[in-house]
PDB file of C-alpha atoms in Angstrom:
ATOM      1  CA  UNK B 291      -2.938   0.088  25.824  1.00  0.00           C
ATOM      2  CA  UNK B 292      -4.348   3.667  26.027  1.00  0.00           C
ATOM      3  CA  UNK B 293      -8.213   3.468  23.985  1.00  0.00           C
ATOM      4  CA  UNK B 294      -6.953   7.098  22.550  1.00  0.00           C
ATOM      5  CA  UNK B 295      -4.710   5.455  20.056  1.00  0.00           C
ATOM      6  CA  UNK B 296      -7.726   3.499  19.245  1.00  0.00           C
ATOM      7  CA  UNK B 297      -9.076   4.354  15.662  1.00  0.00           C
ATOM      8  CA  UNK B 298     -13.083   4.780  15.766  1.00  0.00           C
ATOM      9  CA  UNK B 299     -12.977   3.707  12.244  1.00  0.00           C
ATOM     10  CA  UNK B 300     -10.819   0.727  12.880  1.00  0.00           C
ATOM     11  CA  UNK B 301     -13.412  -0.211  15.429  1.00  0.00           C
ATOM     12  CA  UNK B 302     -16.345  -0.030  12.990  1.00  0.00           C
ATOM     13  CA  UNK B 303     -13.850  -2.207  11.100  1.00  0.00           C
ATOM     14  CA  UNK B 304     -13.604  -4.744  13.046  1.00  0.00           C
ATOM     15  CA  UNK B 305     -17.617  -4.686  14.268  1.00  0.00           C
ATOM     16  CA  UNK B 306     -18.243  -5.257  10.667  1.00  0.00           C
ATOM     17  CA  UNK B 307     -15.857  -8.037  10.297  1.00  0.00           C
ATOM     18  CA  UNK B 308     -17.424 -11.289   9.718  1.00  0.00           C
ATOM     19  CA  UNK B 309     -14.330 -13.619   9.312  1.00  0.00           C
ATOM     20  CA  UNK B 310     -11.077 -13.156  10.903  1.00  0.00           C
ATOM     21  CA  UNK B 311     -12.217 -10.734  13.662  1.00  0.00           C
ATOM     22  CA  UNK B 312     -10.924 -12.844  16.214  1.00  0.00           C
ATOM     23  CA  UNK B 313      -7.537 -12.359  14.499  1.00  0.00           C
ATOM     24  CA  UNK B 314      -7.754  -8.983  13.562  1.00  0.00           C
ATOM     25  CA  UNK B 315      -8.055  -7.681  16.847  1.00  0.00           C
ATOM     26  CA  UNK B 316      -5.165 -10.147  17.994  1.00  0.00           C
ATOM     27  CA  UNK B 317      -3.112  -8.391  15.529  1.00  0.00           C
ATOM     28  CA  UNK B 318      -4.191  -4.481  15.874  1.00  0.00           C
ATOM     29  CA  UNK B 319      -3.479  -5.629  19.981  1.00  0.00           C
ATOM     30  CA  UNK B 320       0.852  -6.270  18.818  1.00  0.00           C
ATOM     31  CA  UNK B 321       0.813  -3.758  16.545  1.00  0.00           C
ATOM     32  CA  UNK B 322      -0.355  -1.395  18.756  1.00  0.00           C
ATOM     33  CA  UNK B 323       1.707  -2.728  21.635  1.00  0.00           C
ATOM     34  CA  UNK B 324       4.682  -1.756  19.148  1.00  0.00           C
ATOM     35  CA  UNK B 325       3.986   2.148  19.573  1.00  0.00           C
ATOM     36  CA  UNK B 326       2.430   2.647  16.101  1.00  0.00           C
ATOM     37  CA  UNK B 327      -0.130   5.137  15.056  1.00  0.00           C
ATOM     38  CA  UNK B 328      -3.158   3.479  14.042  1.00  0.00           C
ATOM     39  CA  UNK B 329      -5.177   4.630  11.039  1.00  0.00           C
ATOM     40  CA  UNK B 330      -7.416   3.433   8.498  1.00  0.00           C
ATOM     41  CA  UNK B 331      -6.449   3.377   4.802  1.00  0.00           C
ATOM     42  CA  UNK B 332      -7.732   1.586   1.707  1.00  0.00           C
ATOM     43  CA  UNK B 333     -10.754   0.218   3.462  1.00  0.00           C
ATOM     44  CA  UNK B 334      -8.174  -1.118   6.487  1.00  0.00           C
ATOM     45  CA  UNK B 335      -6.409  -1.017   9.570  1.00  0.00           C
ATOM     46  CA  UNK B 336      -2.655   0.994   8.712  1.00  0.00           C
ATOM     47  CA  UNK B 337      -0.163   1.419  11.205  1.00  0.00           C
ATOM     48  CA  UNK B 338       2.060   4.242  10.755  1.00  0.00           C
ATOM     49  CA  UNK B 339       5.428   5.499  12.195  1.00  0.00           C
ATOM     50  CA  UNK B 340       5.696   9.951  11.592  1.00  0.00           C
ATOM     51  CA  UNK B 341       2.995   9.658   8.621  1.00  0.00           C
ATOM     52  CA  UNK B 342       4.980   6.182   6.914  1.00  0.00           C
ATOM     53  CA  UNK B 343       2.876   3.259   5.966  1.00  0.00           C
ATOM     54  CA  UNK B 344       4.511   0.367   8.392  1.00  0.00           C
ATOM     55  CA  UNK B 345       2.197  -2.643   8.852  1.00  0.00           C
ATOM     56  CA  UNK B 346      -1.747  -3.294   7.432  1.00  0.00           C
ATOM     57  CA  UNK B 347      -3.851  -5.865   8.667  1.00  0.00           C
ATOM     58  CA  UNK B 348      -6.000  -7.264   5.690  1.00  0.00           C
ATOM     59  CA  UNK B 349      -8.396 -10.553   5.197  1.00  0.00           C
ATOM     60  CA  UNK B 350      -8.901 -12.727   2.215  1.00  0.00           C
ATOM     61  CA  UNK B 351     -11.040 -15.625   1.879  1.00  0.00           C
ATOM     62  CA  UNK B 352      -8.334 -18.099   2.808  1.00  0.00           C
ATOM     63  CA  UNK B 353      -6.220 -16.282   4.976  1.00  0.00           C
ATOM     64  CA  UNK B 354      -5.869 -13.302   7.312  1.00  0.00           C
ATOM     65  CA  UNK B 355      -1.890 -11.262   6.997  1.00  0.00           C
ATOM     66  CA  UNK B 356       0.016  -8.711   7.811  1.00  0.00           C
ATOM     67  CA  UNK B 357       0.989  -6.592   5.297  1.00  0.00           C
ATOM     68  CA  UNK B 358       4.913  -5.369   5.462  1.00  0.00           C
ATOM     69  CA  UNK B 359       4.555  -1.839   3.375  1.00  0.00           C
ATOM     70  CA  UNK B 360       8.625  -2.310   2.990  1.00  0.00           C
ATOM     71  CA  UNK B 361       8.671  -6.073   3.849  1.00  0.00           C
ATOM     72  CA  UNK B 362      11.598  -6.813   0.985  1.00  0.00           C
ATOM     73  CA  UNK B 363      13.923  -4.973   3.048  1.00  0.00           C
ATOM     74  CA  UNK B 364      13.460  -6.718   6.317  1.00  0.00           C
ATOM     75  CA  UNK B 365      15.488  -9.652   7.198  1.00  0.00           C
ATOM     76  CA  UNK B 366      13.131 -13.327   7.598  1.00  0.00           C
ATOM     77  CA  UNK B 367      14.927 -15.152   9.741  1.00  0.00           C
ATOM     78  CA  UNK B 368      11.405 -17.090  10.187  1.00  0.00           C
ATOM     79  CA  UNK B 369      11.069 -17.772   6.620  1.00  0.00           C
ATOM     80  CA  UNK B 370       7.133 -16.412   7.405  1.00  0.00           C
ATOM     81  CA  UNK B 371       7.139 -13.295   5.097  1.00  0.00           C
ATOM     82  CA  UNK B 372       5.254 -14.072   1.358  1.00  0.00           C
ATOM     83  CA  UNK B 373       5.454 -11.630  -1.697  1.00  0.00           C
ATOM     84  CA  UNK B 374       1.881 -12.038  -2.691  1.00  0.00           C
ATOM     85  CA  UNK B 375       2.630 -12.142  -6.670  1.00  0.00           C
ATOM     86  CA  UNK B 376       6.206 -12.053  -8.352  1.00  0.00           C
ATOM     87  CA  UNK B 377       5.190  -8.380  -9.409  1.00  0.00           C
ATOM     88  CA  UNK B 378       4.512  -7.302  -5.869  1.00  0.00           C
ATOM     89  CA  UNK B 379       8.368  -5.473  -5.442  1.00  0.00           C
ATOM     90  CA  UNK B 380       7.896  -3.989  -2.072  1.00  0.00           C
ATOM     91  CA  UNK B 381       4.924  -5.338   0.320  1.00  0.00           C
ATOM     92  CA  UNK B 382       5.295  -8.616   2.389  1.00  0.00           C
ATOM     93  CA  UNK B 383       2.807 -10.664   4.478  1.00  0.00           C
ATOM     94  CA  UNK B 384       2.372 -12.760   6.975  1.00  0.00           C
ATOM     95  CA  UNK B 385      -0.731 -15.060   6.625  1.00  0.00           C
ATOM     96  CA  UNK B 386      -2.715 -16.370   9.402  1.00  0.00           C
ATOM     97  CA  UNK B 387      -5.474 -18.378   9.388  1.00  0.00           C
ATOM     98  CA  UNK B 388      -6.192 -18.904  13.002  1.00  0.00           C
ATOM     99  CA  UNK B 389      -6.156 -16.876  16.092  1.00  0.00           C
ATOM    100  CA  UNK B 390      -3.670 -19.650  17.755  1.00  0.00           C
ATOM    101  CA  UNK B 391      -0.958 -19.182  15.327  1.00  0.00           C
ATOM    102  CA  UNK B 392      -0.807 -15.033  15.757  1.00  0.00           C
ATOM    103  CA  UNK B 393      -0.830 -16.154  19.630  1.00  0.00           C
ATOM    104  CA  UNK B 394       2.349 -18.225  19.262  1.00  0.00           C
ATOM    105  CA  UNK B 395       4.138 -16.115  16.686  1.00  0.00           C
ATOM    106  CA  UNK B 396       3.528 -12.909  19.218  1.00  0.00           C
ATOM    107  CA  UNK B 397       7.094 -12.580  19.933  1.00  0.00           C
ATOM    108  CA  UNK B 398       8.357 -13.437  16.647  1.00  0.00           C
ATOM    109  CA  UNK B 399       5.306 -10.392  15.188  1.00  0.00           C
ATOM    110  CA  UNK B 400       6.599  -7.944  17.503  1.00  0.00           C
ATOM    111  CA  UNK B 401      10.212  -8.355  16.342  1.00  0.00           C
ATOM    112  CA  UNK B 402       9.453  -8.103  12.746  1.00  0.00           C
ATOM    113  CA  UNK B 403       7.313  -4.868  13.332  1.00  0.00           C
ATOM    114  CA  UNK B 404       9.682  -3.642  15.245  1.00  0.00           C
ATOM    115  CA  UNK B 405      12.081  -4.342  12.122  1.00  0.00           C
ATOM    116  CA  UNK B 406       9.990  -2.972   9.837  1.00  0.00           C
ATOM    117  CA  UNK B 407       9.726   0.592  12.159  1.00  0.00           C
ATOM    118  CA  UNK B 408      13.544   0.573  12.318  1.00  0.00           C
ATOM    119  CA  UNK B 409      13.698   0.553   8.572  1.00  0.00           C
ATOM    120  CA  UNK B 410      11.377   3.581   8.570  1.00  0.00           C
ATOM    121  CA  UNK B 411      14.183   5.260  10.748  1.00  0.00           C
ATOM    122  CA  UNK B 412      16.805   4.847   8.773  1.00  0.00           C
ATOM    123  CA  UNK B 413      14.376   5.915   5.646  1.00  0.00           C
ATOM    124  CA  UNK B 414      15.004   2.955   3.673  1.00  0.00           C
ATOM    125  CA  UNK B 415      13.675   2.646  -0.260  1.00  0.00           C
ATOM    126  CA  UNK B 416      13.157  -0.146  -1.977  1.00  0.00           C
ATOM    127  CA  UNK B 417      14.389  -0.189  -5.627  1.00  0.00           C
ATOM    128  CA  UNK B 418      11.680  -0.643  -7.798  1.00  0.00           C
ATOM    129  CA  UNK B 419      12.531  -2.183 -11.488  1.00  0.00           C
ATOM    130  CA  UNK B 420      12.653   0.343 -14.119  1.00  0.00           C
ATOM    131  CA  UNK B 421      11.351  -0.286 -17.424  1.00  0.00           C
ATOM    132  CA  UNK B 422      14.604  -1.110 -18.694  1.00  0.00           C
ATOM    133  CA  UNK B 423      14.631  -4.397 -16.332  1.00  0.00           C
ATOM    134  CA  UNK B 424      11.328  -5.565 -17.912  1.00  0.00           C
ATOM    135  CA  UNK B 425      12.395  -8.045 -21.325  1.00  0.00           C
ATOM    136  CA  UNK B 426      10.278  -6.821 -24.035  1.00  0.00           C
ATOM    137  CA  UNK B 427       8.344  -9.959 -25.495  1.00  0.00           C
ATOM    138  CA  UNK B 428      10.390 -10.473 -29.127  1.00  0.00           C
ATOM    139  CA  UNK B 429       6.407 -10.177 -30.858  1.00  0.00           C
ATOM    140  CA  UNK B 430       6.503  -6.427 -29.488  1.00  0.00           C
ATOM    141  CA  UNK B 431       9.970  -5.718 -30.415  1.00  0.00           C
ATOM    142  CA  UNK B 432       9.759  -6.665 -34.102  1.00  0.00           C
ATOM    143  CA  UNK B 433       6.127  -4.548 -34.172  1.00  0.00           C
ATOM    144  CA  UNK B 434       8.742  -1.466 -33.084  1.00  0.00           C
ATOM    145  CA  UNK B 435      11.314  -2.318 -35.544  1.00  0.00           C
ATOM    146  CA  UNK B 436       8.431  -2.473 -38.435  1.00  0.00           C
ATOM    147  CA  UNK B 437       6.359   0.344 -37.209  1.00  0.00           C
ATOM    148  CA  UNK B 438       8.442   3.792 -36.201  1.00  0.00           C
ATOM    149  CA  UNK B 439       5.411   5.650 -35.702  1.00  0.00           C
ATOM    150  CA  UNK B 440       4.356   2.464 -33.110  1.00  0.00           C
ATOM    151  CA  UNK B 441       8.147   3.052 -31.333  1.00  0.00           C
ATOM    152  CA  UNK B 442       7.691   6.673 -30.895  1.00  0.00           C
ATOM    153  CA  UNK B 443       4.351   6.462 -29.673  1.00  0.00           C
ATOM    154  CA  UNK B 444       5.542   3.499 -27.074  1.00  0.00           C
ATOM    155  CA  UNK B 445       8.301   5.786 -25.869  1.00  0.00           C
ATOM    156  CA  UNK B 446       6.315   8.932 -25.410  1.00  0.00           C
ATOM    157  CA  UNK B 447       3.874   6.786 -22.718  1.00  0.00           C
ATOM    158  CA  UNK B 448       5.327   7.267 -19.191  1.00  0.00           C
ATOM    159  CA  UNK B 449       7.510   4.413 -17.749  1.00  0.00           C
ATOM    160  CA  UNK B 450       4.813   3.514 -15.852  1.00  0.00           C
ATOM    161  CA  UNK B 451       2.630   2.663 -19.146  1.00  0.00           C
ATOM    162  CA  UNK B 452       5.305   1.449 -20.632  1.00  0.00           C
ATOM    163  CA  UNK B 453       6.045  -1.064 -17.952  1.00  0.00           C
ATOM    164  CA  UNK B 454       2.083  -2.112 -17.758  1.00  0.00           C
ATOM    165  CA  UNK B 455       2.036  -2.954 -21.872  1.00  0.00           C
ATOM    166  CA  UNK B 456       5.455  -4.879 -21.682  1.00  0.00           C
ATOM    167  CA  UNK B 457       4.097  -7.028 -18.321  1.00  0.00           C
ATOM    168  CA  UNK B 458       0.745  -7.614 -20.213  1.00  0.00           C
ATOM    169  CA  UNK B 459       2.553  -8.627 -23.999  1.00  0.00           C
ATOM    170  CA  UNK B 460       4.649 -10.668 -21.458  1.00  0.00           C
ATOM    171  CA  UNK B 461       2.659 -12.739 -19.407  1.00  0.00           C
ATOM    172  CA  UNK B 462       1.169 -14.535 -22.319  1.00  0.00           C
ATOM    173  CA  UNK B 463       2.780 -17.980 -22.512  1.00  0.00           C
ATOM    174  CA  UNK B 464       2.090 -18.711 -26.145  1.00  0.00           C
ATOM    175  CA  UNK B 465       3.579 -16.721 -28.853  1.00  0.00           C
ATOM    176  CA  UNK B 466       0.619 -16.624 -30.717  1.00  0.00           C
ATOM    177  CA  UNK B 467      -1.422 -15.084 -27.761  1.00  0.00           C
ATOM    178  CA  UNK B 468       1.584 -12.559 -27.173  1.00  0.00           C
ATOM    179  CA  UNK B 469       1.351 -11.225 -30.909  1.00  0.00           C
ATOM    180  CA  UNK B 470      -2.867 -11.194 -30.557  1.00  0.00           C
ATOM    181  CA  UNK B 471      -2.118  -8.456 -27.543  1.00  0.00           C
ATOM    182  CA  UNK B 472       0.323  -6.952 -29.407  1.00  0.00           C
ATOM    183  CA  UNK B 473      -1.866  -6.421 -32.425  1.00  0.00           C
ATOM    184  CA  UNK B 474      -5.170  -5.615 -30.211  1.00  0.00           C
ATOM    185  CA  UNK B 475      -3.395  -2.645 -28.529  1.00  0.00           C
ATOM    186  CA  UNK B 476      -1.378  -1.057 -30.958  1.00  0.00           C
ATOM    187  CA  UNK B 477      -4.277   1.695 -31.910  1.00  0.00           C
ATOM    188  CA  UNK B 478      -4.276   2.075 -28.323  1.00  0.00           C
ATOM    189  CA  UNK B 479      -0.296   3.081 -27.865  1.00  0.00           C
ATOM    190  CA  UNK B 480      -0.904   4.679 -30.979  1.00  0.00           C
ATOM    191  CA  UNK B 481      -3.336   7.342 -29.645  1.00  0.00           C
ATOM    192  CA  UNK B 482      -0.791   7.637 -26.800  1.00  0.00           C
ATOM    193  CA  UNK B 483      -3.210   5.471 -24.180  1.00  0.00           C
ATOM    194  CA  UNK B 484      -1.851   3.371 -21.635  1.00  0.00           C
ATOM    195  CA  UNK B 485      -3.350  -0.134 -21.313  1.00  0.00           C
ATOM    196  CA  UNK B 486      -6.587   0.691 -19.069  1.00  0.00           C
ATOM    197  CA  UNK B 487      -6.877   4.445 -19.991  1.00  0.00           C
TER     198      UNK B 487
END
C-alpha cells in the first residue's frame, strides 16, 4: 500500500480514536487495498471512486460498520448489509464489533466494495420515494380538507418539507398524538416553515 494515498487527516482520525481503532485501521487497510481514494468527510474516513462517495468507515457505541453510500443497490449474498432505520433509502452497513470478524470477512469486504465501485461505473441511482409514496396520516388530511389556506400553504413547502411534516404526523402511533402534531405545527406550515426551520 503506497503511504501517499494515505489521508493525514484520516491518520489524526484514527490517533484520536479511542474505541474501534483496532478495526478502523483493519478496514481503511481493504478499502484501500480496493484502489479507492481516501478522504475525510463528515468527521470520517470516505472512500471515493472519480469524486463518488463509495464506502465510510464510522463507530458507534455498540458497533463499528461500513457504510455502503449506494448499499440498496448491491446484491447481499451474505445477508451482512443493515439499513440503519426504515427511512435510511440508500446507505447500507456492515457492523463489526471486533477486529476478528473484519479479519474473516476480508474476502467477503473486498467483494462487496468492489460491488459497490462497479455500481459507481455504471452510475447507478437509487430511487428515492417521492412525497407522493409517503401516506398522509388521515388527522392531517381532514386538517387540509377543513382548512384551504392550511392545503395551499402545505403544497407551496418543497417536497422535501413536505415529506419531513408527513413522516413526523406519521410516526405517532396514537391518533390522538398524531392530531396534537398536527395542531402544534399548523402556524408553522402556515407561515410557509418547514418542520425545523
Amino acid at each position: 500500500m503506497a503511504n501517499s494515498r494515505l489521508n493525514p487527516k484520516v491518520d489524526a482520525f484514527l490517533m484520536k480514536a479511542k474505541k474501534w481503532q483496532e478495526e478502523y485501521e483493519k478496514l481503511r487497510n481493504i478499502v484501500l487495498d480496493c484502489g479507492l481514494t481516501e478522504e475525510f468527510k463528515w468527521m470520517h474516513p470516505c472512500y471515493t471512486f472519480k469524486n463518488k462517495n463509495v464506502v465510510l468507515i464510522h463507530g458507534f457505541k455498540e458497533y463499528c460498520a461500513l457504510l455502503f453510500h449506494k448499499g440498496a443497490l448491491l446484491q447481499d449474498p451474505n445477508g451482512i448489509l443493515i439499513q440503519q432505520t426504515e427511512n435510511v433509502q440508500a446507505a447500507r452497513q456492515i457492523r463489526f464489533t471486533h477486529v476478528q470478524e473484519i479479519m474473516e470477512l476480508e474476502p467477503v469486504l473486498k467483494a462487496y466494495i468492489l460491488a459497490a465501485i462497479k455500481v459507481e461505473k455504471a452510475g447507478l441511482k437509487v430511487n428515492f420515494k417521492t412525497k407522493d409514496e409517503y401516506v398522509i396520516p388521515e388527522e392531517f388530511q381532514r386538517k387540509l380538507d377543513e382548512i384551504p389556506a392550511l392545503k395551499m400553504a402545505f403544497e407551496a413547502l418543497t417536497p422535501g418539507r413536505q415529506k419531513a411534516y408527513i413522516h413526523y404526523f406519521s410516526q405517532a402511533k396514537q391518533p390522538k398524538t398524531r392530531e396534537s402534531r398536527v395542531e402544534k405545527y399548523m402556524p408553522q406550515i402556515l407561515n410557509g416553515k418547514g418542520l425545523n426551520d
